[in-house]
Short mmCIF file of C-alpha atoms in Angstrom, two decimals:
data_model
loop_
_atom_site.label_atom_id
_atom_site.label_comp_id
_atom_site.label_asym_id
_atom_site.label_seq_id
_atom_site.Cartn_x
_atom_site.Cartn_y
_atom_site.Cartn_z
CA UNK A 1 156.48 -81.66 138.06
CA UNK A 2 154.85 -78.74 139.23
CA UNK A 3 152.83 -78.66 142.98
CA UNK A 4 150.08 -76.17 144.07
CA UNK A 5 149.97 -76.20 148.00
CA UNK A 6 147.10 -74.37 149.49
CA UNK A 7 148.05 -74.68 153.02
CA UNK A 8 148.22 -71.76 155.52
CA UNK A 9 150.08 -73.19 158.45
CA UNK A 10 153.89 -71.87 157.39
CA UNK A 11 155.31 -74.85 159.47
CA UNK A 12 153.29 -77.59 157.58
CA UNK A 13 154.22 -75.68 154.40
CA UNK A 14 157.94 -76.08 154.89
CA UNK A 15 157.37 -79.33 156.06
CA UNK A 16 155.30 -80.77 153.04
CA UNK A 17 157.94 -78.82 150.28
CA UNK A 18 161.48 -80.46 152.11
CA UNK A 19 159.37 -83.65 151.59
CA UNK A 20 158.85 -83.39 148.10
CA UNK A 21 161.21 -80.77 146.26
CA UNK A 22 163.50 -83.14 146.33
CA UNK A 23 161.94 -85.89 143.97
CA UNK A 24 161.78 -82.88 141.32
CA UNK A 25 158.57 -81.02 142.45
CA UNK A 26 158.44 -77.29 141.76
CA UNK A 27 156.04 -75.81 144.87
CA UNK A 28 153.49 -72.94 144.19
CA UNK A 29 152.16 -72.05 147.67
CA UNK A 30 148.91 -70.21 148.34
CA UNK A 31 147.98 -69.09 152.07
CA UNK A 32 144.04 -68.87 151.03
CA UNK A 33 141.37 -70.89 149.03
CA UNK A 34 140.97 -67.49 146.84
CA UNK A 35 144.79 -67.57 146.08
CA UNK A 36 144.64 -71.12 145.36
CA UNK A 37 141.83 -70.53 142.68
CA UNK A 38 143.41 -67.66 141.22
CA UNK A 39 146.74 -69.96 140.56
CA UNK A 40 144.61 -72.75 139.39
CA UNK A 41 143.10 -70.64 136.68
CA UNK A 42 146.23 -69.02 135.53
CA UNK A 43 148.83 -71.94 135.74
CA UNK A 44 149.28 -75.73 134.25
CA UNK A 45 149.87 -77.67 137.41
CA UNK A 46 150.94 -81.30 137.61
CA UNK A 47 148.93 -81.78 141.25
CA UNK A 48 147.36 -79.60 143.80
CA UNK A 49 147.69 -80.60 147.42
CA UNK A 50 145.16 -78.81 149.52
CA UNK A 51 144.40 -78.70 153.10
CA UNK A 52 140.63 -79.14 154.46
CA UNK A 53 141.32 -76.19 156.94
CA UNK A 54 142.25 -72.88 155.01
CA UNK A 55 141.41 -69.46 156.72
CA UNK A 56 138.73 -68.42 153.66
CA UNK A 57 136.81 -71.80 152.75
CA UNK A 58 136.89 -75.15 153.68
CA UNK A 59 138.96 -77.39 151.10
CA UNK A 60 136.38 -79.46 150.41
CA UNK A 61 135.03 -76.67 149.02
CA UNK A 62 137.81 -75.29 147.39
CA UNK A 63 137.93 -78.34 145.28
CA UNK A 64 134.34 -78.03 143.71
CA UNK A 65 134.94 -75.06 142.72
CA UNK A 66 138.22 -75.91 141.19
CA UNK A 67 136.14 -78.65 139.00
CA UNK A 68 132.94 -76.00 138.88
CA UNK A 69 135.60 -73.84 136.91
CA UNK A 70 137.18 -77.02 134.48
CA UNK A 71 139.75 -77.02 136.47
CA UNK A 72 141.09 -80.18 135.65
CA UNK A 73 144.25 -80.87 137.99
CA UNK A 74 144.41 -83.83 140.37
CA UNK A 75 144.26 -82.99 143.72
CA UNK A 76 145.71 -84.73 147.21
CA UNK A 77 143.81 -83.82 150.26
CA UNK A 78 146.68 -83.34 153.27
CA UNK A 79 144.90 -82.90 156.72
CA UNK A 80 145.42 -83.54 160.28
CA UNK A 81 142.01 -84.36 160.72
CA UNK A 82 141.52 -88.53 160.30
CA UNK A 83 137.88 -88.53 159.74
CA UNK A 84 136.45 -91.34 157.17
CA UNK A 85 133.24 -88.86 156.39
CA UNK A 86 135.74 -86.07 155.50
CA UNK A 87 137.42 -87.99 153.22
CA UNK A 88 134.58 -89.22 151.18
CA UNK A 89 133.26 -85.70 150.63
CA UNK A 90 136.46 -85.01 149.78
CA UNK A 91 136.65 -88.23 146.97
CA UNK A 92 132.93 -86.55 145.73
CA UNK A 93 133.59 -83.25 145.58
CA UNK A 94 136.29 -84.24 143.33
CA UNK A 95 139.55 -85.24 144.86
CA UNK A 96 141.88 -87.75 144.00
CA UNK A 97 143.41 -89.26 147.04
CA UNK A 98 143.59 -88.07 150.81
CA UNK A 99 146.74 -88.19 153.48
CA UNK A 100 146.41 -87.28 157.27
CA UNK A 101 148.76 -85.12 158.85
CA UNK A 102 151.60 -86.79 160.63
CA UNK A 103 152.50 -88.11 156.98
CA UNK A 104 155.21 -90.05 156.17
CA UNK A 105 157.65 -88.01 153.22
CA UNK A 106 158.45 -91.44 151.24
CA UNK A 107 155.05 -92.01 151.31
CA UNK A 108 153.34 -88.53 150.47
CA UNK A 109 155.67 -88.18 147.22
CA UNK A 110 154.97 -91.92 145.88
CA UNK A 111 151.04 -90.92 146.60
CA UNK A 112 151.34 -87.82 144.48
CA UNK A 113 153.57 -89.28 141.71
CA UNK A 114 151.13 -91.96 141.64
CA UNK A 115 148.08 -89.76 140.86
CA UNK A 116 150.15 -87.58 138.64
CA UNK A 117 150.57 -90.56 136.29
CA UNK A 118 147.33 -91.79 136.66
CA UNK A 119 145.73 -88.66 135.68
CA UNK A 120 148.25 -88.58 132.46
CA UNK A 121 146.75 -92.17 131.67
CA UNK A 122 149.93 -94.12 132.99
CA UNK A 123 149.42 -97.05 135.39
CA UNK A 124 153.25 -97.37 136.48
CA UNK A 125 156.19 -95.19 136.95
CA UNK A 126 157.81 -96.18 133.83
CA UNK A 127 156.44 -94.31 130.47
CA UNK A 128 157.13 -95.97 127.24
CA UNK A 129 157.69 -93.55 124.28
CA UNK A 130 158.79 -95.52 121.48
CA UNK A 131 162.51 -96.69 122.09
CA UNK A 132 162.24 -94.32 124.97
CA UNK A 133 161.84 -95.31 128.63
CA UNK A 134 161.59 -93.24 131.61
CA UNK A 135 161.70 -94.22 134.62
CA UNK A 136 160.13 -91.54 137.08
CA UNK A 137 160.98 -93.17 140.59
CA UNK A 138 164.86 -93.96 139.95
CA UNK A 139 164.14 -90.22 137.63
CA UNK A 140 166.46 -92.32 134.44
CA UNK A 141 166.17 -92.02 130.82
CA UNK A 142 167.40 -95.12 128.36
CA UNK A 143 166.87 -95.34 124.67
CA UNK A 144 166.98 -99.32 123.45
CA UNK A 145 168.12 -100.01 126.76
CA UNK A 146 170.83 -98.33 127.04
CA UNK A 147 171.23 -95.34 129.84
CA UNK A 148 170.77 -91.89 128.16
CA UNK A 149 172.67 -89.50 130.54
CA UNK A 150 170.87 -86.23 131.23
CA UNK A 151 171.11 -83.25 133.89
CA UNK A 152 168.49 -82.61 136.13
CA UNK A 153 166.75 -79.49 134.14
CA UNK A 154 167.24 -82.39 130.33
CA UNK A 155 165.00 -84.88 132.60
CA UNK A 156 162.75 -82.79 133.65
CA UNK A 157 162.45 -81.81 129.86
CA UNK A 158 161.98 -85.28 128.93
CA UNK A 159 159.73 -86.03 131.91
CA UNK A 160 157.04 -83.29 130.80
CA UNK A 161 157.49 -84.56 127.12
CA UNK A 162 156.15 -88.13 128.27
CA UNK A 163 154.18 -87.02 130.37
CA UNK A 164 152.06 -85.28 127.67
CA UNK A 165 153.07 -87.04 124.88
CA UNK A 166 151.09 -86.05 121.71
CA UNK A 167 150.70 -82.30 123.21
CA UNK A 168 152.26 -79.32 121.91
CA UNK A 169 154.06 -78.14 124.81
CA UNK A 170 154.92 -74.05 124.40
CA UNK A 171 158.08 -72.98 125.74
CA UNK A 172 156.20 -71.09 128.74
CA UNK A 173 155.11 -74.17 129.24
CA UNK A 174 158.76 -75.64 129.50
CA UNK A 175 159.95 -72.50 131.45
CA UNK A 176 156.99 -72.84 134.17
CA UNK A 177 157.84 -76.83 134.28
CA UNK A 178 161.75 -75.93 135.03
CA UNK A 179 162.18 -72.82 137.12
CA UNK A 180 158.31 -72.04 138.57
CA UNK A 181 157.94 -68.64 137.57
CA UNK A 182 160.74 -67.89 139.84
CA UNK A 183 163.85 -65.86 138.06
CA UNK A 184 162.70 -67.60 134.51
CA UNK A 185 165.68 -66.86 131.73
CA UNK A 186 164.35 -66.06 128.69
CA UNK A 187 162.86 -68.54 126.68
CA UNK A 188 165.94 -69.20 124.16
CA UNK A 189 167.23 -71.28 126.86
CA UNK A 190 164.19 -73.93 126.10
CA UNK A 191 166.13 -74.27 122.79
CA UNK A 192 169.20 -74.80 124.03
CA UNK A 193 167.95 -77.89 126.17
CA UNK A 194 166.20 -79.09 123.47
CA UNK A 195 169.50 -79.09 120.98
CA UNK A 196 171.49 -80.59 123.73
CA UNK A 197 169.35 -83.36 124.20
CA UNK A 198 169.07 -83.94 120.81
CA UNK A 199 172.75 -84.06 120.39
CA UNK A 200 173.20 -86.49 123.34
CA UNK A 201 170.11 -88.72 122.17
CA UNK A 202 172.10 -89.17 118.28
CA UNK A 203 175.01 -89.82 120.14
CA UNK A 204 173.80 -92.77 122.24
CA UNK A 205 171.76 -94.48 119.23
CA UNK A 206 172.82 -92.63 115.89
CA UNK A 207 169.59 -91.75 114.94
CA UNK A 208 167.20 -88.26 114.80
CA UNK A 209 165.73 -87.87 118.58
CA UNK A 210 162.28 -87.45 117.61
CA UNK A 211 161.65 -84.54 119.74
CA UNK A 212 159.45 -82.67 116.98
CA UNK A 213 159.58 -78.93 116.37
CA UNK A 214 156.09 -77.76 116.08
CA UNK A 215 156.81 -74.74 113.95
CA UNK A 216 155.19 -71.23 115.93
CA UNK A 217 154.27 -73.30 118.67
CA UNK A 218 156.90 -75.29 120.43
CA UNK A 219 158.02 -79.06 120.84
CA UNK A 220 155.86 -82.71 120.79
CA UNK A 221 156.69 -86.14 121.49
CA UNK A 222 154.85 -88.53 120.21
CA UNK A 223 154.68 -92.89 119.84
CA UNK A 224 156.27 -94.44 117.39
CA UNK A 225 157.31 -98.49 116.77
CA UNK A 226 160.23 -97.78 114.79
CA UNK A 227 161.37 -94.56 116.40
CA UNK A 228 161.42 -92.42 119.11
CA UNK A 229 158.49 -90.43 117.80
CA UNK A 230 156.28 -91.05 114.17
CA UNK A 231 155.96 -88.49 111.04
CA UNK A 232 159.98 -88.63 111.87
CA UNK A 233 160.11 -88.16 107.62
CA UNK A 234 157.87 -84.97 107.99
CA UNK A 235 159.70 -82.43 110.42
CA UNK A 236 158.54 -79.20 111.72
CA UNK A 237 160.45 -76.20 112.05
CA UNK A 238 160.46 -73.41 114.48
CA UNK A 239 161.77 -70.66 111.60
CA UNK A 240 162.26 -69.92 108.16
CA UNK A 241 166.01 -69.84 108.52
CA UNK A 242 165.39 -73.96 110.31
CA UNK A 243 163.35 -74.43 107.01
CA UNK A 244 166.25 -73.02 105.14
CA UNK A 245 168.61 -75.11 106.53
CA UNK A 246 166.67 -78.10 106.16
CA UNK A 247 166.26 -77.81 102.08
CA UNK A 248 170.22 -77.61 101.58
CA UNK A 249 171.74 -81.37 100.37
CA UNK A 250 175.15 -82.28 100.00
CA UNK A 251 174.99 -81.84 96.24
CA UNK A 252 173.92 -78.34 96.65
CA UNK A 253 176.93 -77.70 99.33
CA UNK A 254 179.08 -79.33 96.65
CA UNK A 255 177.96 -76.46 93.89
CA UNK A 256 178.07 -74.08 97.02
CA UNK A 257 174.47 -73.15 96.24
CA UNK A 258 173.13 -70.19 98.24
CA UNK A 259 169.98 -70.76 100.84
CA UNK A 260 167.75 -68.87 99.01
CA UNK A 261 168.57 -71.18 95.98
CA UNK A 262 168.47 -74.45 97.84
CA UNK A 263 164.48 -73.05 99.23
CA UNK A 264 164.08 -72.25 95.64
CA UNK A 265 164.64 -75.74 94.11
CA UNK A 266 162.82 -77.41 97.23
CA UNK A 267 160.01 -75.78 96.59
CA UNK A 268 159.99 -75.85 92.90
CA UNK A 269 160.71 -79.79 93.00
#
């Protein structure tokens, strides 16, 4: 998941990324309200955690005019000012939840993975996706109950999918999610996750994974009570040559049909 911290104070800034990088949260810091704002506009963040005090505007403030803008993403107050007034004008100008500064770390990431799924529409940490579960506390994947091992950067994949299942997600989108605009490889590598999980998924249950291809666009994940994901029959591809691929049947590799052909008769039958 993917944090915007507006804090200025480079101590609590260090202090409030050790806290959370480590339960998989990419950090985007601004030192100003303006900066902030800027990122907000330009960026798809998971949750913004802004501090009342910043050098430019009160953060209050900068949260209306996150929402004044459709800015959309949930936001954590983090302050070391315990004041109940504060904190309602922070709940009515539009914030989600508010911490005071000494904050406990355990705490402070279950508060933000909380409001993360709650904006998303889930209730609890585990996201049901067909025969898919993920769990986002213990950060596991299992298909029919059984354990679907992954790598860190394959979760995270799968994470975002659930989390916004039903959404094209682009492959900036996927690239922003992993790596936070820091020393991003090109964008084949969103691919090459993609085909590994894939391969793993078919391995563990024998059947397609139901990550869709939305040709042009990128990948979906969507419900399904049979399978991972529905319209399993109707695939998308990301190319001709997938589409290519696609039309060839065993009969044609028997008769050693060319692709061309094998587009030909699929589109002709």
């Amino acid at each position: 998941m993917r944090a915007l911290l507006a804090e200025d104070d480079p101590v609590s800034a260090r202090l409030i990324r050790a806290s959370i990088e480590p339960s998989n949260f990419l950090v985007e810091t601004a030192t100003s309200a303006e900066d902030a704002l800027d990122l907000a506009k330009v960026y798809d963040f998971d949750i913004a955690i802004i501090d009342l005090k910043l050098p430019d505007s009160d953060g209050n403030e900068l949260v209306r005019r996150m929402r004044a803008a459709g800015i959309t993403v949930p936001v954590l107050i983090c302050t070391a000012h315990d004041d109940k007034q504060e904190m309602v004008r922070a709940l009515i100008c539009g914030a989600d939840d508010y911490i005071t500064k000494p904050f406990d770390k355990n705490e402070l990431t279950a508060r933000l993975q909380a409001i993360v799924r709650r904006s998303k529409g889930h209730a609890e940490s585990v996201i049901r996706t067909g025969r898919m579960t993920i769990d986002l506390s213990a950060r596991t994947v299992h298909i029919d109950g059984k354990l679907l091992p992954v790598s860190p950067k394959e979760y995270s994949i799968l994470e975002l999918l659930s989390l916004r299942k039903g959404r094209t997600l682009t492959k900036d989108m996927f690239l922003d999610h992993l790596y936070g605009g820091m020393d991003e490889p090109e964008q084949k590598i969103v691919d090459v996750f993609i085909c590994k999980l894939r391969k793993k998924i078919i391995k563990l249950t024998g059947d397609e994974s139901g990550i869709q291809t939305v040709w042009g666009h990128g990948y979906m994940l969507k419900d399904s009570e049979h399978g991972l994901n529905e319209d399993a029959a109707e695939p998308y591809f990301t190319s001709p040559e997938d589409e290519l691929e696609a039309a060839r049947t065993p009969e044609m590799e028997r008769h050693n049909l060319s692709e061309l052909d094998a587009l030909l008769i699929k589109l002709l039958g």
